[in-house]
């Protein structure tokens, strides 16, 4: 399965890989809030990325703050010798310190963007970035034009090919959508969390919809029940999880969402799919612009996600079944 990276004309696999989890632990410098997914094995991360590439995945999405830069370094190792065949996306805007694994707020000034881009190029061991994305979800809309101008300069300099915004705000997405070299909007989208307004913008402007949290941070894999705790103190889904993280609460999966998943299970696993494969199939059926970028930590997870492409999207009837189930539950 192939899709276009928006109006750039760049062809990518219909499934990407998201590299948040392989960054390892990092935390807020003031509150200590963990932002990673716990400890990771770098060798397994490299093997998993190379496995994805060997099985047809051409889109890799990371960010300069994942693991305070460590994710980009791991990606750089994994893509060595294969760079020309891949589309590498990364993000900027959050300030971190690699030595202490601390996060220090945000910055999207022109000088900082240029500095961040150079740092990402070094860690990724490449001389260009295919898709460079503003990572600040709620960055002030009235300042977005300055960011666009800086990104256009980076395009002219050959440092980046295209750019986008990782945002769930339609007005912000539409601001970037009108810019010349914008190719994608990254946003939250999964069976539990639809995003019709952002999808409408992506489709209207010919942009790719990169789907963040396509498996609802693990809930849609079926690995967790309402009684399954997250015990790693370095995992963002644990007891200190931030308010915006709705899939887990106080270290446990959402009871409401796990109940919904039980009702959806038969439809999502139809045709021999696993739950995760069914959840990815929902996204492909939801929009032709959709390109899910599920996270991973092991080769096994990558292989399960890759196999979803063999099944393809859900049918219109299956999509209607899911809508009815979710709608009926909302009316109860």
GROMACS .gro file of C-alpha atoms in nm:
model
  332
    1UNK     CA    1   0.000   0.000   0.000
    2UNK     CA    2   0.128   0.343  -0.098
    3UNK     CA    3   0.011   0.697  -0.037
    4UNK     CA    4   0.132   1.045  -0.131
    5UNK     CA    5   0.284   1.280   0.124
    6UNK     CA    6   0.027   1.543   0.047
    7UNK     CA    7   0.073   1.762  -0.258
    8UNK     CA    8   0.451   1.715  -0.242
    9UNK     CA    9   0.421   1.421  -0.478
   10UNK     CA   10   0.655   1.222  -0.253
   11UNK     CA   11   0.535   0.861  -0.235
   12UNK     CA   12   0.544   0.682   0.101
   13UNK     CA   13   0.419   0.356   0.245
   14UNK     CA   14   0.060   0.382   0.373
   15UNK     CA   15   0.200   0.300   0.716
   16UNK     CA   16   0.483   0.482   0.888
   17UNK     CA   17   0.664   0.415   1.214
   18UNK     CA   18   0.649   0.657   1.507
   19UNK     CA   19   0.964   0.682   1.715
   20UNK     CA   20   0.848   0.844   2.040
   21UNK     CA   21   0.881   0.526   2.247
   22UNK     CA   22   1.235   0.441   2.131
   23UNK     CA   23   1.369   0.771   2.264
   24UNK     CA   24   1.375   0.630   2.616
   25UNK     CA   25   1.313   0.827   2.935
   26UNK     CA   26   1.318   1.205   2.973
   27UNK     CA   27   1.130   1.433   3.206
   28UNK     CA   28   1.018   1.786   3.286
   29UNK     CA   29   1.296   1.983   3.452
   30UNK     CA   30   1.062   2.137   3.711
   31UNK     CA   31   0.784   1.888   3.786
   32UNK     CA   32   0.968   1.567   3.707
   33UNK     CA   33   0.675   1.456   3.489
   34UNK     CA   34   0.799   1.169   3.268
   35UNK     CA   35   0.754   1.220   2.894
   36UNK     CA   36   0.892   0.893   2.761
   37UNK     CA   37   0.759   0.538   2.754
   38UNK     CA   38   1.015   0.387   2.989
   39UNK     CA   39   1.349   0.220   2.934
   40UNK     CA   40   1.437   0.088   2.592
   41UNK     CA   41   1.692  -0.142   2.429
   42UNK     CA   42   1.867   0.056   2.156
   43UNK     CA   43   1.979  -0.256   1.975
   44UNK     CA   44   1.622  -0.383   1.958
   45UNK     CA   45   1.507  -0.040   1.842
   46UNK     CA   46   1.756  -0.045   1.555
   47UNK     CA   47   1.659  -0.401   1.463
   48UNK     CA   48   1.291  -0.307   1.469
   49UNK     CA   49   1.346  -0.003   1.245
   50UNK     CA   50   1.552  -0.203   1.000
   51UNK     CA   51   1.285  -0.473   1.003
   52UNK     CA   52   1.024  -0.211   0.916
   53UNK     CA   53   1.237  -0.081   0.629
   54UNK     CA   54   1.305  -0.432   0.499
   55UNK     CA   55   0.930  -0.497   0.495
   56UNK     CA   56   0.833  -0.195   0.289
   57UNK     CA   57   0.800   0.090   0.539
   58UNK     CA   58   0.947   0.408   0.393
   59UNK     CA   59   0.817   0.675   0.635
   60UNK     CA   60   0.990   0.727   0.971
   61UNK     CA   61   0.857   0.991   1.211
   62UNK     CA   62   1.049   1.116   1.514
   63UNK     CA   63   1.111   1.444   1.702
   64UNK     CA   64   1.407   1.625   1.849
   65UNK     CA   65   1.266   1.607   2.203
   66UNK     CA   66   1.198   1.231   2.211
   67UNK     CA   67   1.446   1.110   2.469
   68UNK     CA   68   1.600   1.458   2.457
   69UNK     CA   69   1.735   1.381   2.109
   70UNK     CA   70   1.809   1.012   2.161
   71UNK     CA   71   1.534   0.892   1.927
   72UNK     CA   72   1.686   1.084   1.636
   73UNK     CA   73   2.027   0.933   1.713
   74UNK     CA   74   1.882   0.581   1.707
   75UNK     CA   75   1.701   0.655   1.381
   76UNK     CA   76   2.025   0.787   1.234
   77UNK     CA   77   2.197   0.455   1.310
   78UNK     CA   78   1.912   0.248   1.170
   79UNK     CA   79   1.888   0.431   0.837
   80UNK     CA   80   2.260   0.436   0.766
   81UNK     CA   81   2.318   0.322   0.409
   82UNK     CA   82   1.944   0.333   0.331
   83UNK     CA   83   1.872   0.704   0.357
   84UNK     CA   84   1.792   0.768  -0.009
   85UNK     CA   85   1.506   0.516  -0.004
   86UNK     CA   86   1.336   0.668   0.300
   87UNK     CA   87   1.122   0.965   0.395
   88UNK     CA   88   1.238   1.096   0.733
   89UNK     CA   89   1.012   1.327   0.932
   90UNK     CA   90   1.107   1.501   1.253
   91UNK     CA   91   0.975   1.785   1.468
   92UNK     CA   92   1.097   2.095   1.648
   93UNK     CA   93   0.977   2.337   1.913
   94UNK     CA   94   1.044   2.173   2.249
   95UNK     CA   95   1.370   2.251   2.428
   96UNK     CA   96   1.558   1.966   2.598
   97UNK     CA   97   1.903   1.895   2.741
   98UNK     CA   98   2.052   1.564   2.629
   99UNK     CA   99   2.297   1.537   2.919
  100UNK     CA  100   2.031   1.544   3.191
  101UNK     CA  101   1.730   1.419   2.986
  102UNK     CA  102   1.534   1.727   3.091
  103UNK     CA  103   1.269   1.932   2.913
  104UNK     CA  104   1.275   2.312   2.945
  105UNK     CA  105   0.967   2.447   2.770
  106UNK     CA  106   0.942   2.557   2.408
  107UNK     CA  107   1.091   2.787   2.147
  108UNK     CA  108   0.989   2.852   1.785
  109UNK     CA  109   1.188   3.165   1.711
  110UNK     CA  110   1.369   3.189   1.378
  111UNK     CA  111   1.711   3.151   1.538
  112UNK     CA  112   1.604   2.851   1.741
  113UNK     CA  113   1.439   2.674   1.447
  114UNK     CA  114   1.759   2.709   1.243
  115UNK     CA  115   1.964   2.582   1.538
  116UNK     CA  116   1.726   2.291   1.602
  117UNK     CA  117   1.731   2.190   1.237
  118UNK     CA  118   2.111   2.170   1.232
  119UNK     CA  119   2.108   1.962   1.551
  120UNK     CA  120   1.852   1.720   1.406
  121UNK     CA  121   2.054   1.683   1.087
  122UNK     CA  122   2.360   1.586   1.294
  123UNK     CA  123   2.174   1.333   1.508
  124UNK     CA  124   1.997   1.180   1.207
  125UNK     CA  125   2.329   1.170   1.022
  126UNK     CA  126   2.175   1.319   0.709
  127UNK     CA  127   2.203   1.639   0.508
  128UNK     CA  128   1.829   1.693   0.458
  129UNK     CA  129   1.498   1.630   0.633
  130UNK     CA  130   1.203   1.524   0.419
  131UNK     CA  131   0.931   1.661   0.648
  132UNK     CA  132   1.005   1.914   0.924
  133UNK     CA  133   0.713   1.970   1.160
  134UNK     CA  134   0.626   2.233   1.418
  135UNK     CA  135   0.567   2.026   1.732
  136UNK     CA  136   0.385   2.288   1.943
  137UNK     CA  137   0.018   2.191   1.925
  138UNK     CA  138  -0.119   2.523   2.053
  139UNK     CA  139   0.149   2.761   1.925
  140UNK     CA  140  -0.012   3.107   1.883
  141UNK     CA  141  -0.176   3.132   1.542
  142UNK     CA  142  -0.071   3.496   1.504
  143UNK     CA  143   0.295   3.390   1.516
  144UNK     CA  144   0.263   3.106   1.267
  145UNK     CA  145   0.352   3.316   0.963
  146UNK     CA  146   0.700   3.384   1.105
  147UNK     CA  147   0.750   3.008   1.146
  148UNK     CA  148   0.636   2.948   0.788
  149UNK     CA  149   0.881   3.206   0.657
  150UNK     CA  150   1.167   3.037   0.844
  151UNK     CA  151   1.066   2.698   0.710
  152UNK     CA  152   1.050   2.834   0.356
  153UNK     CA  153   1.407   2.957   0.401
  154UNK     CA  154   1.512   2.607   0.508
  155UNK     CA  155   1.345   2.466   0.196
  156UNK     CA  156   1.536   2.716  -0.019
  157UNK     CA  157   1.860   2.618   0.155
  158UNK     CA  158   1.798   2.249   0.084
  159UNK     CA  159   1.793   2.159   0.454
  160UNK     CA  160   1.431   2.039   0.439
  161UNK     CA  161   1.205   1.927   0.153
  162UNK     CA  162   0.862   1.996   0.302
  163UNK     CA  163   0.710   2.099   0.634
  164UNK     CA  164   0.396   2.061   0.843
  165UNK     CA  165   0.240   2.121   1.185
  166UNK     CA  166   0.162   1.867   1.454
  167UNK     CA  167  -0.160   2.022   1.581
  168UNK     CA  168  -0.517   1.930   1.671
  169UNK     CA  169  -0.650   2.284   1.613
  170UNK     CA  170  -0.824   2.327   1.276
  171UNK     CA  171  -0.753   2.700   1.252
  172UNK     CA  172  -0.381   2.637   1.299
  173UNK     CA  173  -0.382   2.349   1.052
  174UNK     CA  174  -0.547   2.568   0.789
  175UNK     CA  175  -0.288   2.843   0.833
  176UNK     CA  176  -0.008   2.602   0.744
  177UNK     CA  177  -0.219   2.430   0.478
  178UNK     CA  178  -0.211   2.745   0.266
  179UNK     CA  179   0.168   2.771   0.270
  180UNK     CA  180   0.359   2.675  -0.044
  181UNK     CA  181   0.568   2.381   0.081
  182UNK     CA  182   0.337   2.250   0.352
  183UNK     CA  183   0.275   1.877   0.291
  184UNK     CA  184   0.117   1.734   0.606
  185UNK     CA  185  -0.070   1.790   0.927
  186UNK     CA  186   0.007   1.549   1.207
  187UNK     CA  187  -0.283   1.503   1.448
  188UNK     CA  188  -0.447   1.259   1.685
  189UNK     CA  189  -0.673   1.011   1.510
  190UNK     CA  190  -0.795   0.665   1.605
  191UNK     CA  191  -1.114   0.463   1.650
  192UNK     CA  192  -1.176   0.634   1.986
  193UNK     CA  193  -1.080   0.983   1.871
  194UNK     CA  194  -1.210   1.099   1.534
  195UNK     CA  195  -1.094   1.431   1.388
  196UNK     CA  196  -1.331   1.530   1.106
  197UNK     CA  197  -1.234   1.897   1.095
  198UNK     CA  198  -0.861   1.829   1.051
  199UNK     CA  199  -0.930   1.557   0.797
  200UNK     CA  200  -1.150   1.795   0.599
  201UNK     CA  201  -0.865   2.046   0.583
  202UNK     CA  202  -0.612   1.782   0.476
  203UNK     CA  203  -0.843   1.658   0.202
  204UNK     CA  204  -0.938   2.007   0.083
  205UNK     CA  205  -0.577   2.128   0.059
  206UNK     CA  206  -0.423   1.802  -0.062
  207UNK     CA  207  -0.221   1.739   0.254
  208UNK     CA  208  -0.124   1.413   0.418
  209UNK     CA  209  -0.291   1.334   0.750
  210UNK     CA  210  -0.022   1.179   0.971
  211UNK     CA  211  -0.208   0.996   1.244
  212UNK     CA  212  -0.063   1.038   1.590
  213UNK     CA  213  -0.173   0.782   1.855
  214UNK     CA  214  -0.333   0.551   1.595
  215UNK     CA  215  -0.345   0.270   1.851
  216UNK     CA  216  -0.456   0.494   2.141
  217UNK     CA  217  -0.119   0.461   2.315
  218UNK     CA  218  -0.153   0.082   2.325
  219UNK     CA  219  -0.518   0.043   2.421
  220UNK     CA  220  -0.619  -0.065   2.071
  221UNK     CA  221  -0.366  -0.348   2.070
  222UNK     CA  222  -0.569  -0.543   2.325
  223UNK     CA  223  -0.263  -0.572   2.548
  224UNK     CA  224  -0.426  -0.385   2.836
  225UNK     CA  225  -0.740  -0.444   3.037
  226UNK     CA  226  -0.896  -0.195   3.279
  227UNK     CA  227  -0.705  -0.370   3.558
  228UNK     CA  228  -0.361  -0.362   3.392
  229UNK     CA  229  -0.136  -0.107   3.566
  230UNK     CA  230   0.154   0.081   3.407
  231UNK     CA  231   0.431   0.016   3.656
  232UNK     CA  232   0.737   0.177   3.497
  233UNK     CA  233   0.790   0.513   3.674
  234UNK     CA  234   0.946   0.652   3.354
  235UNK     CA  235   0.633   0.580   3.146
  236UNK     CA  236   0.417   0.884   3.061
  237UNK     CA  237   0.108   0.661   3.092
  238UNK     CA  238   0.183   0.593   3.459
  239UNK     CA  239   0.043   0.748   3.778
  240UNK     CA  240   0.176   1.094   3.698
  241UNK     CA  241   0.018   1.102   3.352
  242UNK     CA  242  -0.073   1.455   3.228
  243UNK     CA  243  -0.435   1.569   3.200
  244UNK     CA  244  -0.438   1.560   2.818
  245UNK     CA  245  -0.360   1.188   2.819
  246UNK     CA  246  -0.712   1.044   2.816
  247UNK     CA  247  -0.634   0.681   2.735
  248UNK     CA  248  -0.485   0.617   3.079
  249UNK     CA  249  -0.566   0.764   3.419
  250UNK     CA  250  -0.359   0.728   3.736
  251UNK     CA  251  -0.160   0.449   3.576
  252UNK     CA  252  -0.456   0.242   3.455
  253UNK     CA  253  -0.628   0.218   3.117
  254UNK     CA  254  -0.953   0.410   3.079
  255UNK     CA  255  -1.239   0.187   3.192
  256UNK     CA  256  -1.478   0.354   2.948
  257UNK     CA  257  -1.250   0.296   2.650
  258UNK     CA  258  -1.163  -0.063   2.739
  259UNK     CA  259  -1.538  -0.133   2.760
  260UNK     CA  260  -1.586   0.023   2.415
  261UNK     CA  261  -1.305  -0.190   2.278
  262UNK     CA  262  -1.479  -0.507   2.394
  263UNK     CA  263  -1.786  -0.403   2.195
  264UNK     CA  264  -1.577  -0.327   1.886
  265UNK     CA  265  -1.357  -0.634   1.906
  266UNK     CA  266  -1.550  -0.858   1.666
  267UNK     CA  267  -1.558  -0.597   1.389
  268UNK     CA  268  -1.194  -0.495   1.424
  269UNK     CA  269  -1.068  -0.854   1.425
  270UNK     CA  270  -1.281  -0.966   1.131
  271UNK     CA  271  -1.107  -1.140   0.844
  272UNK     CA  272  -0.824  -1.265   1.064
  273UNK     CA  273  -0.689  -0.927   1.172
  274UNK     CA  274  -0.551  -0.861   1.517
  275UNK     CA  275  -0.700  -0.570   1.710
  276UNK     CA  276  -0.408  -0.347   1.619
  277UNK     CA  277  -0.441  -0.438   1.252
  278UNK     CA  278  -0.813  -0.364   1.264
  279UNK     CA  279  -0.749  -0.026   1.424
  280UNK     CA  280  -0.503   0.063   1.147
  281UNK     CA  281  -0.751  -0.060   0.886
  282UNK     CA  282  -1.011   0.180   1.031
  283UNK     CA  283  -0.776   0.471   0.968
  284UNK     CA  284  -0.714   0.381   0.603
  285UNK     CA  285  -1.089   0.352   0.551
  286UNK     CA  286  -1.153   0.680   0.731
  287UNK     CA  287  -0.963   0.891   0.478
  288UNK     CA  288  -0.746   0.851   0.170
  289UNK     CA  289  -0.518   1.112   0.325
  290UNK     CA  290  -0.460   0.907   0.641
  291UNK     CA  291  -0.113   0.767   0.711
  292UNK     CA  292  -0.092   0.610   1.059
  293UNK     CA  293   0.243   0.621   1.238
  294UNK     CA  294   0.214   0.367   1.524
  295UNK     CA  295   0.488   0.352   1.782
  296UNK     CA  296   0.688   0.040   1.862
  297UNK     CA  297   0.956  -0.099   2.088
  298UNK     CA  298   1.011  -0.447   1.943
  299UNK     CA  299   1.051  -0.627   1.614
  300UNK     CA  300   0.736  -0.827   1.694
  301UNK     CA  301   0.526  -0.509   1.722
  302UNK     CA  302   0.661  -0.377   1.394
  303UNK     CA  303   0.583  -0.701   1.213
  304UNK     CA  304   0.225  -0.707   1.343
  305UNK     CA  305   0.169  -0.349   1.226
  306UNK     CA  306   0.331  -0.407   0.887
  307UNK     CA  307   0.105  -0.707   0.821
  308UNK     CA  308  -0.197  -0.476   0.850
  309UNK     CA  309  -0.113  -0.351   0.500
  310UNK     CA  310  -0.182  -0.699   0.362
  311UNK     CA  311  -0.544  -0.673   0.480
  312UNK     CA  312  -0.599  -0.315   0.369
  313UNK     CA  313  -0.879  -0.083   0.488
  314UNK     CA  314  -1.205  -0.188   0.649
  315UNK     CA  315  -1.512  -0.205   0.427
  316UNK     CA  316  -1.783   0.063   0.425
  317UNK     CA  317  -2.013  -0.181   0.603
  318UNK     CA  318  -1.760  -0.245   0.878
  319UNK     CA  319  -1.706   0.128   0.922
  320UNK     CA  320  -2.082   0.174   0.959
  321UNK     CA  321  -2.096  -0.103   1.219
  322UNK     CA  322  -1.827   0.070   1.424
  323UNK     CA  323  -2.003   0.405   1.398
  324UNK     CA  324  -2.329   0.249   1.515
  325UNK     CA  325  -2.162   0.080   1.812
  326UNK     CA  326  -1.987   0.401   1.923
  327UNK     CA  327  -2.298   0.614   1.863
  328UNK     CA  328  -2.527   0.379   2.053
  329UNK     CA  329  -2.289   0.378   2.350
  330UNK     CA  330  -2.278   0.758   2.352
  331UNK     CA  331  -2.659   0.766   2.375
  332UNK     CA  332  -2.673   0.535   2.678
   0.00000   0.00000   0.00000
